[in-house]
Amino acid sequence: VALALVSACSILPKADPSDVYRLATAQTTSQAAPVSWSLRVNKPQTSEFLDSPRIAVVPNGDLISSYANSRWSDPSPVLLRNRLLDGFQRDGRVTLLSTDDTNLQADYELGGQLQAFQSEYRGSTVEVVVRLDARLARGSDQRIIASRRFEVRQPVADTKVPAVVAGFGLAGDQLNKQVVDWVVQQGNGAVKR
């Protein structure tokens, strides 16, 4: 029986080696005054393809694929949520933070729809595209107080995966700054109403 099990193991295909990438950050901290309200950052909803650790690429037209032997450390919505949470922490204005993993009550919740998290080829050039339809809602009654589409397009100098991953990092920095500023503005405005 043991011999049969050993020989059966040898016919199983071997897993392809994979490079696992984190979404790097270079955002600096802010010295702004903290706000009085709390925020829960939720994973954005997305398509089935983007809700995975695959690094998505659109090589042409409507074809969406992924880079071979490369993947993210987490599914794209988790990467983006964690990146936004880190952006709020580094910014320093919203100090009372949680995520949908902890399910703590918060004054506001940031969520939305992740429409794009991929690299796209335009002829011989490639760019990273991150598109988020963000929604800010009151935590007490889930009433949406603001929504906005954010889109960042970051050109990438090389088509190799490490350069594309670096492009995702730069795009994430731009998106973070825009979303954090918008949430703080909307949250402070809603508090004054």
C-alpha atoms as an extended CHARMM CRD file, in Angstrom:
* protein
*
       193  EXT
         1         1  VAL       CA              0.0000000000        0.0000000000        0.0000000000  PROA      1               0.0000000000
         2         2  ALA       CA              2.8290000000        2.3890000000        0.8960000000  PROA      2               0.0000000000
         3         3  LEU       CA              4.5070000000        1.6830000000       -2.4320000000  PROA      3               0.0000000000
         4         4  ALA       CA              1.2590000000        2.4580000000       -4.2600000000  PROA      4               0.0000000000
         5         5  LEU       CA              0.9180000000        5.7800000000       -2.4070000000  PROA      5               0.0000000000
         6         6  VAL       CA              4.5040000000        6.7670000000       -3.1790000000  PROA      6               0.0000000000
         7         7  SER       CA              4.0920000000        6.0100000000       -6.8660000000  PROA      7               0.0000000000
         8         8  ALA       CA              0.7600000000        7.8790000000       -6.9610000000  PROA      8               0.0000000000
         9         9  CYS       CA              2.4390000000       10.9740000000       -5.5400000000  PROA      9               0.0000000000
        10        10  SER       CA              5.0070000000       10.9840000000       -8.3010000000  PROA      10              0.0000000000
        11        11  ILE       CA              2.3620000000       11.2430000000      -11.0480000000  PROA      11              0.0000000000
        12        12  LEU       CA              0.6770000000       14.2970000000       -9.5620000000  PROA      12              0.0000000000
        13        13  PRO       CA              1.6660000000       17.5450000000      -11.2830000000  PROA      13              0.0000000000
        14        14  LYS       CA              4.0660000000       19.7540000000       -9.3960000000  PROA      14              0.0000000000
        15        15  ALA       CA              2.8540000000       23.2040000000       -8.4380000000  PROA      15              0.0000000000
        16        16  ASP       CA              4.3000000000       26.0460000000      -10.4740000000  PROA      16              0.0000000000
        17        17  PRO       CA              6.6120000000       28.2820000000       -8.4660000000  PROA      17              0.0000000000
        18        18  SER       CA              5.1400000000       31.7160000000       -7.8870000000  PROA      18              0.0000000000
        19        19  ASP       CA              6.5550000000       35.0960000000       -7.0270000000  PROA      19              0.0000000000
        20        20  VAL       CA              4.3500000000       36.6970000000       -4.3720000000  PROA      20              0.0000000000
        21        21  TYR       CA              4.2320000000       40.5040000000       -4.3520000000  PROA      21              0.0000000000
        22        22  ARG       CA              3.1380000000       42.9990000000       -1.7210000000  PROA      22              0.0000000000
        23        23  LEU       CA              1.6600000000       46.3590000000       -2.6400000000  PROA      23              0.0000000000
        24        24  ALA       CA              4.4970000000       48.7200000000       -1.6390000000  PROA      24              0.0000000000
        25        25  THR       CA              3.9070000000       52.1700000000       -0.1890000000  PROA      25              0.0000000000
        26        26  ALA       CA              5.9660000000       55.3480000000       -0.1390000000  PROA      26              0.0000000000
        27        27  GLN       CA              3.4010000000       57.7110000000        1.3560000000  PROA      27              0.0000000000
        28        28  THR       CA              4.6390000000       60.0390000000        4.0890000000  PROA      28              0.0000000000
        29        29  THR       CA              2.9160000000       60.9890000000        7.3240000000  PROA      29              0.0000000000
        30        30  SER       CA              0.9840000000       64.1960000000        7.9390000000  PROA      30              0.0000000000
        31        31  GLN       CA              0.9890000000       66.4640000000       10.9620000000  PROA      31              0.0000000000
        32        32  ALA       CA             -2.6320000000       67.6150000000       10.5620000000  PROA      32              0.0000000000
        33        33  ALA       CA             -5.0600000000       67.8850000000       13.4820000000  PROA      33              0.0000000000
        34        34  PRO       CA             -7.0590000000       64.6870000000       14.1190000000  PROA      34              0.0000000000
        35        35  VAL       CA            -10.8050000000       64.5550000000       13.4930000000  PROA      35              0.0000000000
        36        36  SER       CA            -13.3150000000       63.5650000000       16.1790000000  PROA      36              0.0000000000
        37        37  TRP       CA            -15.1150000000       60.8320000000       14.2360000000  PROA      37              0.0000000000
        38        38  SER       CA            -14.3260000000       57.1770000000       13.5320000000  PROA      38              0.0000000000
        39        39  LEU       CA            -14.0730000000       55.3270000000       10.2250000000  PROA      39              0.0000000000
        40        40  ARG       CA            -14.4140000000       51.7190000000        9.1660000000  PROA      40              0.0000000000
        41        41  VAL       CA            -12.6520000000       50.8510000000        5.8960000000  PROA      41              0.0000000000
        42        42  ASN       CA            -14.4220000000       48.0170000000        4.0540000000  PROA      42              0.0000000000
        43        43  LYS       CA            -13.1290000000       45.7810000000        1.2750000000  PROA      43              0.0000000000
        44        44  PRO       CA            -14.5630000000       47.0880000000       -1.9870000000  PROA      44              0.0000000000
        45        45  GLN       CA            -16.7710000000       44.7820000000       -3.9930000000  PROA      45              0.0000000000
        46        46  THR       CA            -15.3860000000       43.7050000000       -7.3420000000  PROA      46              0.0000000000
        47        47  SER       CA            -15.6370000000       41.1930000000      -10.1630000000  PROA      47              0.0000000000
        48        48  GLU       CA            -14.8610000000       37.5440000000       -9.6130000000  PROA      48              0.0000000000
        49        49  PHE       CA            -11.6200000000       37.8520000000      -11.6210000000  PROA      49              0.0000000000
        50        50  LEU       CA            -10.2710000000       40.7740000000       -9.5730000000  PROA      50              0.0000000000
        51        51  ASP       CA            -11.3600000000       39.1560000000       -6.2990000000  PROA      51              0.0000000000
        52        52  SER       CA             -8.2940000000       36.9270000000       -6.3430000000  PROA      52              0.0000000000
        53        53  PRO       CA             -4.5340000000       37.1660000000       -5.7990000000  PROA      53              0.0000000000
        54        54  ARG       CA             -3.8610000000       37.1320000000       -9.5560000000  PROA      54              0.0000000000
        55        55  ILE       CA             -2.0750000000       40.2030000000      -10.9280000000  PROA      55              0.0000000000
        56        56  ALA       CA             -4.5110000000       41.2260000000      -13.6560000000  PROA      56              0.0000000000
        57        57  VAL       CA             -3.4070000000       42.4190000000      -17.0800000000  PROA      57              0.0000000000
        58        58  VAL       CA             -5.3960000000       43.5650000000      -20.1150000000  PROA      58              0.0000000000
        59        59  PRO       CA             -3.0640000000       42.7860000000      -23.0380000000  PROA      59              0.0000000000
        60        60  ASN       CA             -5.5180000000       44.0470000000      -25.6600000000  PROA      60              0.0000000000
        61        61  GLY       CA             -9.1730000000       44.9740000000      -26.0890000000  PROA      61              0.0000000000
        62        62  ASP       CA            -11.5490000000       43.1870000000      -23.7320000000  PROA      62              0.0000000000
        63        63  LEU       CA             -9.2560000000       40.2640000000      -22.8940000000  PROA      63              0.0000000000
        64        64  ILE       CA             -8.3250000000       40.1370000000      -19.2020000000  PROA      64              0.0000000000
        65        65  SER       CA             -5.6030000000       37.7550000000      -18.1000000000  PROA      65              0.0000000000
        66        66  SER       CA             -2.9770000000       37.4670000000      -15.3730000000  PROA      66              0.0000000000
        67        67  TYR       CA              0.8070000000       37.3880000000      -15.2000000000  PROA      67              0.0000000000
        68        68  ALA       CA              2.1770000000       33.8400000000      -15.1310000000  PROA      68              0.0000000000
        69        69  ASN       CA              3.9650000000       32.6460000000      -11.9940000000  PROA      69              0.0000000000
        70        70  SER       CA              3.2130000000       35.9060000000      -10.1560000000  PROA      70              0.0000000000
        71        71  ARG       CA              0.5370000000       36.8440000000       -7.6800000000  PROA      71              0.0000000000
        72        72  TRP       CA             -0.3800000000       39.3360000000       -4.9680000000  PROA      72              0.0000000000
        73        73  SER       CA             -0.0150000000       38.4580000000       -1.2980000000  PROA      73              0.0000000000
        74        74  ASP       CA             -3.8070000000       38.8970000000       -0.9120000000  PROA      74              0.0000000000
        75        75  PRO       CA             -6.8230000000       39.2990000000       -3.2120000000  PROA      75              0.0000000000
        76        76  SER       CA             -7.0070000000       42.7530000000       -4.8270000000  PROA      76              0.0000000000
        77        77  PRO       CA             -9.8970000000       44.0920000000       -2.6600000000  PROA      77              0.0000000000
        78        78  VAL       CA             -8.0040000000       43.1590000000        0.5180000000  PROA      78              0.0000000000
        79        79  LEU       CA             -4.7950000000       44.7520000000       -0.8260000000  PROA      79              0.0000000000
        80        80  LEU       CA             -6.6490000000       47.9730000000       -1.6280000000  PROA      80              0.0000000000
        81        81  ARG       CA             -8.5020000000       48.0590000000        1.6920000000  PROA      81              0.0000000000
        82        82  ASN       CA             -5.2860000000       47.5250000000        3.6370000000  PROA      82              0.0000000000
        83        83  ARG       CA             -3.5220000000       50.1380000000        1.5170000000  PROA      83              0.0000000000
        84        84  LEU       CA             -6.2730000000       52.6770000000        2.2330000000  PROA      84              0.0000000000
        85        85  LEU       CA             -6.1740000000       51.8470000000        5.9520000000  PROA      85              0.0000000000
        86        86  ASP       CA             -2.4100000000       52.4040000000        5.9390000000  PROA      86              0.0000000000
        87        87  GLY       CA             -2.9540000000       55.6930000000        4.0870000000  PROA      87              0.0000000000
        88        88  PHE       CA             -5.3280000000       56.9350000000        6.7860000000  PROA      88              0.0000000000
        89        89  GLN       CA             -2.9140000000       55.8530000000        9.5170000000  PROA      89              0.0000000000
        90        90  ARG       CA              0.0310000000       57.5970000000        7.8670000000  PROA      90              0.0000000000
        91        91  ASP       CA             -2.0310000000       60.7310000000        7.1960000000  PROA      91              0.0000000000
        92        92  GLY       CA             -2.9160000000       60.9660000000       10.8930000000  PROA      92              0.0000000000
        93        93  ARG       CA             -6.1550000000       62.9260000000       10.6370000000  PROA      93              0.0000000000
        94        94  VAL       CA             -8.4660000000       59.9320000000       11.1390000000  PROA      94              0.0000000000
        95        95  THR       CA             -7.1160000000       58.0870000000       14.1560000000  PROA      95              0.0000000000
        96        96  LEU       CA            -10.1670000000       55.9980000000       15.1190000000  PROA      96              0.0000000000
        97        97  LEU       CA             -9.9470000000       53.3170000000       12.4140000000  PROA      97              0.0000000000
        98        98  SER       CA            -11.2030000000       49.7800000000       11.9250000000  PROA      98              0.0000000000
        99        99  THR       CA            -11.8960000000       47.3770000000        9.0610000000  PROA      99              0.0000000000
       100       100  ASP       CA            -14.7530000000       45.1190000000        8.0630000000  PROA      100             0.0000000000
       101       101  ASP       CA            -12.7290000000       42.1910000000        9.4500000000  PROA      101             0.0000000000
       102       102  THR       CA            -13.2190000000       43.4960000000       12.9900000000  PROA      102             0.0000000000
       103       103  ASN       CA            -16.8140000000       44.6920000000       12.4310000000  PROA      103             0.0000000000
       104       104  LEU       CA            -16.5500000000       47.4620000000       15.0360000000  PROA      104             0.0000000000
       105       105  GLN       CA            -19.1590000000       50.2330000000       15.0280000000  PROA      105             0.0000000000
       106       106  ALA       CA            -17.8930000000       53.4500000000       13.4160000000  PROA      106             0.0000000000
       107       107  ASP       CA            -19.3600000000       56.8740000000       12.6400000000  PROA      107             0.0000000000
       108       108  TYR       CA            -18.6360000000       56.4110000000        8.9100000000  PROA      108             0.0000000000
       109       109  GLU       CA            -17.8820000000       53.5170000000        6.5840000000  PROA      109             0.0000000000
       110       110  LEU       CA            -15.8400000000       53.7060000000        3.4090000000  PROA      110             0.0000000000
       111       111  GLY       CA            -16.7010000000       51.0940000000        0.8050000000  PROA      111             0.0000000000
       112       112  GLY       CA            -17.5240000000       50.9020000000       -2.8600000000  PROA      112             0.0000000000
       113       113  GLN       CA            -16.8440000000       49.0370000000       -6.0740000000  PROA      113             0.0000000000
       114       114  LEU       CA            -13.3640000000       48.2530000000       -7.3970000000  PROA      114             0.0000000000
       115       115  GLN       CA            -13.8520000000       48.5550000000      -11.1640000000  PROA      115             0.0000000000
       116       116  ALA       CA            -10.2330000000       48.1750000000      -12.2760000000  PROA      116             0.0000000000
       117       117  PHE       CA             -7.0150000000       46.9640000000      -10.6400000000  PROA      117             0.0000000000
       118       118  GLN       CA             -4.8610000000       45.9230000000      -13.5700000000  PROA      118             0.0000000000
       119       119  SER       CA             -2.1610000000       46.8200000000      -16.0080000000  PROA      119             0.0000000000
       120       120  GLU       CA             -3.2540000000       47.6980000000      -19.5450000000  PROA      120             0.0000000000
       121       121  TYR       CA             -1.2150000000       47.6070000000      -22.7300000000  PROA      121             0.0000000000
       122       122  ARG       CA             -1.5320000000       50.4870000000      -25.1910000000  PROA      122             0.0000000000
       123       123  GLY       CA              0.5370000000       49.3910000000      -28.1470000000  PROA      123             0.0000000000
       124       124  SER       CA              4.0570000000       48.8930000000      -26.8070000000  PROA      124             0.0000000000
       125       125  THR       CA              3.4660000000       50.8460000000      -23.5730000000  PROA      125             0.0000000000
       126       126  VAL       CA              1.8570000000       49.6520000000      -20.3710000000  PROA      126             0.0000000000
       127       127  GLU       CA              0.0760000000       51.5370000000      -17.6120000000  PROA      127             0.0000000000
       128       128  VAL       CA             -1.4670000000       50.5510000000      -14.2930000000  PROA      128             0.0000000000
       129       129  VAL       CA             -5.1590000000       51.4210000000      -13.9490000000  PROA      129             0.0000000000
       130       130  VAL       CA             -6.9310000000       51.5760000000      -10.5830000000  PROA      130             0.0000000000
       131       131  ARG       CA            -10.5700000000       52.6780000000      -10.6320000000  PROA      131             0.0000000000
       132       132  LEU       CA            -12.6300000000       52.8450000000       -7.4300000000  PROA      132             0.0000000000
       133       133  ASP       CA            -16.2390000000       53.9660000000       -7.1330000000  PROA      133             0.0000000000
       134       134  ALA       CA            -16.0780000000       55.0110000000       -3.4730000000  PROA      134             0.0000000000
       135       135  ARG       CA            -19.0270000000       55.4160000000       -1.1320000000  PROA      135             0.0000000000
       136       136  LEU       CA            -18.9740000000       57.0210000000        2.2910000000  PROA      136             0.0000000000
       137       137  ALA       CA            -21.9170000000       56.0330000000        4.4960000000  PROA      137             0.0000000000
       138       138  ARG       CA            -23.0180000000       56.7850000000        8.0370000000  PROA      138             0.0000000000
       139       139  GLY       CA            -22.3740000000       53.8390000000       10.2970000000  PROA      139             0.0000000000
       140       140  SER       CA            -25.6050000000       54.2920000000       12.2720000000  PROA      140             0.0000000000
       141       141  ASP       CA            -28.1010000000       53.9010000000        9.4090000000  PROA      141             0.0000000000
       142       142  GLN       CA            -25.9570000000       53.0540000000        6.3370000000  PROA      142             0.0000000000
       143       143  ARG       CA            -27.1850000000       56.2050000000        4.5610000000  PROA      143             0.0000000000
       144       144  ILE       CA            -24.7470000000       57.2120000000        1.8050000000  PROA      144             0.0000000000
       145       145  ILE       CA            -23.4990000000       60.7360000000        2.4270000000  PROA      145             0.0000000000
       146       146  ALA       CA            -21.0760000000       60.9500000000       -0.5130000000  PROA      146             0.0000000000
       147       147  SER       CA            -19.8700000000       58.9830000000       -3.5150000000  PROA      147             0.0000000000
       148       148  ARG       CA            -17.1830000000       59.6090000000       -6.0770000000  PROA      148             0.0000000000
       149       149  ARG       CA            -15.2330000000       57.8160000000       -8.7890000000  PROA      149             0.0000000000
       150       150  PHE       CA            -11.4540000000       57.7960000000       -8.4140000000  PROA      150             0.0000000000
       151       151  GLU       CA             -9.2600000000       56.7050000000      -11.2990000000  PROA      151             0.0000000000
       152       152  VAL       CA             -5.4760000000       56.6430000000      -11.4000000000  PROA      152             0.0000000000
       153       153  ARG       CA             -3.4510000000       55.7690000000      -14.5030000000  PROA      153             0.0000000000
       154       154  GLN       CA              0.2320000000       55.2420000000      -13.8280000000  PROA      154             0.0000000000
       155       155  PRO       CA              2.6090000000       54.7320000000      -16.7870000000  PROA      155             0.0000000000
       156       156  VAL       CA              5.1160000000       51.9140000000      -16.3420000000  PROA      156             0.0000000000
       157       157  ALA       CA              8.5850000000       52.0820000000      -17.9170000000  PROA      157             0.0000000000
       158       158  ASP       CA              9.0190000000       48.3270000000      -18.3600000000  PROA      158             0.0000000000
       159       159  THR       CA              6.7140000000       45.3890000000      -19.1000000000  PROA      159             0.0000000000
       160       160  LYS       CA              8.3870000000       43.0610000000      -16.5750000000  PROA      160             0.0000000000
       161       161  VAL       CA              6.3180000000       42.1390000000      -13.5130000000  PROA      161             0.0000000000
       162       162  PRO       CA              8.5210000000       43.8980000000      -10.8890000000  PROA      162             0.0000000000
       163       163  ALA       CA              8.1760000000       47.1950000000      -12.8030000000  PROA      163             0.0000000000
       164       164  VAL       CA              4.4110000000       46.6920000000      -13.1080000000  PROA      164             0.0000000000
       165       165  VAL       CA              4.1760000000       45.9760000000       -9.3640000000  PROA      165             0.0000000000
       166       166  ALA       CA              6.1320000000       49.1950000000       -8.6730000000  PROA      166             0.0000000000
       167       167  GLY       CA              3.6060000000       50.9880000000      -10.9030000000  PROA      167             0.0000000000
       168       168  PHE       CA              0.7800000000       49.6090000000       -8.7480000000  PROA      168             0.0000000000
       169       169  GLY       CA              2.5810000000       51.0400000000       -5.7140000000  PROA      169             0.0000000000
       170       170  LEU       CA              2.7980000000       54.5090000000       -7.2690000000  PROA      170             0.0000000000
       171       171  ALA       CA             -0.8390000000       54.3350000000       -8.3760000000  PROA      171             0.0000000000
       172       172  GLY       CA             -1.8000000000       53.2830000000       -4.8530000000  PROA      172             0.0000000000
       173       173  ASP       CA              0.0010000000       56.3060000000       -3.3990000000  PROA      173             0.0000000000
       174       174  GLN       CA             -1.9150000000       58.6670000000       -5.7050000000  PROA      174             0.0000000000
       175       175  LEU       CA             -5.2380000000       56.9780000000       -4.9760000000  PROA      175             0.0000000000
       176       176  ASN       CA             -4.5820000000       57.0200000000       -1.2400000000  PROA      176             0.0000000000
       177       177  LYS       CA             -3.9620000000       60.7600000000       -1.1410000000  PROA      177             0.0000000000
       178       178  GLN       CA             -7.1000000000       61.5150000000       -3.1640000000  PROA      178             0.0000000000
       179       179  VAL       CA             -9.3590000000       59.1860000000       -1.1450000000  PROA      179             0.0000000000
       180       180  VAL       CA             -8.0340000000       60.2440000000        2.2730000000  PROA      180             0.0000000000
       181       181  ASP       CA             -8.4530000000       63.9660000000        1.4730000000  PROA      181             0.0000000000
       182       182  TRP       CA            -11.9720000000       63.3540000000        0.1090000000  PROA      182             0.0000000000
       183       183  VAL       CA            -13.0990000000       61.2420000000        3.1010000000  PROA      183             0.0000000000
       184       184  VAL       CA            -11.7840000000       63.8000000000        5.6100000000  PROA      184             0.0000000000
       185       185  GLN       CA            -13.5010000000       66.6280000000        3.7480000000  PROA      185             0.0000000000
       186       186  GLN       CA            -16.8100000000       64.7360000000        3.4690000000  PROA      186             0.0000000000
       187       187  GLY       CA            -16.6800000000       63.4570000000        7.0640000000  PROA      187             0.0000000000
       188       188  ASN       CA            -15.9740000000       66.8940000000        8.5000000000  PROA      188             0.0000000000
       189       189  GLY       CA            -18.7110000000       68.4140000000        6.3430000000  PROA      189             0.0000000000
       190       190  ALA       CA            -21.2690000000       65.8350000000        7.4940000000  PROA      190             0.0000000000
       191       191  VAL       CA            -20.3720000000       66.4070000000       11.1540000000  PROA      191             0.0000000000
       192       192  LYS       CA            -21.1070000000       70.1390000000       10.7600000000  PROA      192             0.0000000000
       193       193  ARG       CA            -24.5520000000       69.5100000000        9.2390000000  PROA      193             0.0000000000
